[in-house]
């Protein structure tokens, strides 16, 4: 069992037992690990203690981050390119596929794809001549299904598998500081409407370890009555983690749904809290 699988199992346990608020001893017993090994698990995975881990999962903690993050999008504009709020924005150059490219379904393109491990399980990524065009998490044993879905997105393109490329990408996305990534930005290509692109670009301005609500995101886009539409656009994100839609939660502090699993979303938020620069 990988570290992430253990973490995901523990999060499920805590969600089931949240009314009882399990102690660290109960958590250790459930995980089948001594307190020492439980501490090592959380430390190696995200640099947090078991106690920190429990606190990060509470709605109260999420609300605190929402209060801090309520103006984070405004701040990212005010502080300029040197501010931490712009770093993730600088790490990804997001472009939209043209109508012609969508119509041709990638004809004449060579797309490389591969599978790699991450702090949140195995993922599938793909890169077109215009940039990263796919990044998704999936369950083990469903690789064929995931690749078929990828091929369906650009069905006229030629595909070649290269897991070493995907491993290098994993290192760049998950093992390097935001500041370092900003020096070597990734090019990314998405298919979507003008409104969806507007929302996805706003997501890139949410810093590592910060949270905003759907309502606050709608306000930032000058569409205060369009929180539902903004939420729908967030849910249509095609590039897991790279476009950080996991940093948007409900105003109540409830994490909410996630295209690649709510448990994985909670894990991402805890991991970012521990690895925050």
PDB file of C-alpha atoms in Angstrom, residues 4 15 28 42 58 124 146 163 166 183 189 201 210 239 245 253 259 265 273:
ATOM      1  CA  UNK A   4      -1.302   8.028  -0.469  1.00  0.00           C
ATOM      2  CA  UNK A  15     -15.051  11.147   7.832  1.00  0.00           C
ATOM      3  CA  UNK A  28      -2.943   4.636  15.052  1.00  0.00           C
ATOM      4  CA  UNK A  42       2.573  12.068   7.784  1.00  0.00           C
ATOM      5  CA  UNK A  58     -11.728  20.315  10.147  1.00  0.00           C
ATOM      6  CA  UNK A 124      -2.222  10.076 -16.542  1.00  0.00           C
ATOM      7  CA  UNK A 146      -8.221   6.291 -19.041  1.00  0.00           C
ATOM      8  CA  UNK A 163       6.245   6.950 -18.638  1.00  0.00           C
ATOM      9  CA  UNK A 166       5.399  11.516 -17.057  1.00  0.00           C
ATOM     10  CA  UNK A 183      11.450  29.918 -13.820  1.00  0.00           C
ATOM     11  CA  UNK A 189      -3.746  23.630 -23.674  1.00  0.00           C
ATOM     12  CA  UNK A 201      -7.243  31.523 -15.381  1.00  0.00           C
ATOM     13  CA  UNK A 210      -4.853  29.008   0.139  1.00  0.00           C
ATOM     14  CA  UNK A 239      -5.966  19.497 -15.918  1.00  0.00           C
ATOM     15  CA  UNK A 245      -9.677  23.770  -8.848  1.00  0.00           C
ATOM     16  CA  UNK A 253     -15.974  25.174   5.065  1.00  0.00           C
ATOM     17  CA  UNK A 259     -13.970  15.418 -10.311  1.00  0.00           C
ATOM     18  CA  UNK A 265      -9.315  16.764  -2.788  1.00  0.00           C
ATOM     19  CA  UNK A 273      -0.965  23.009   4.079  1.00  0.00           C
TER      20      UNK A 273
END
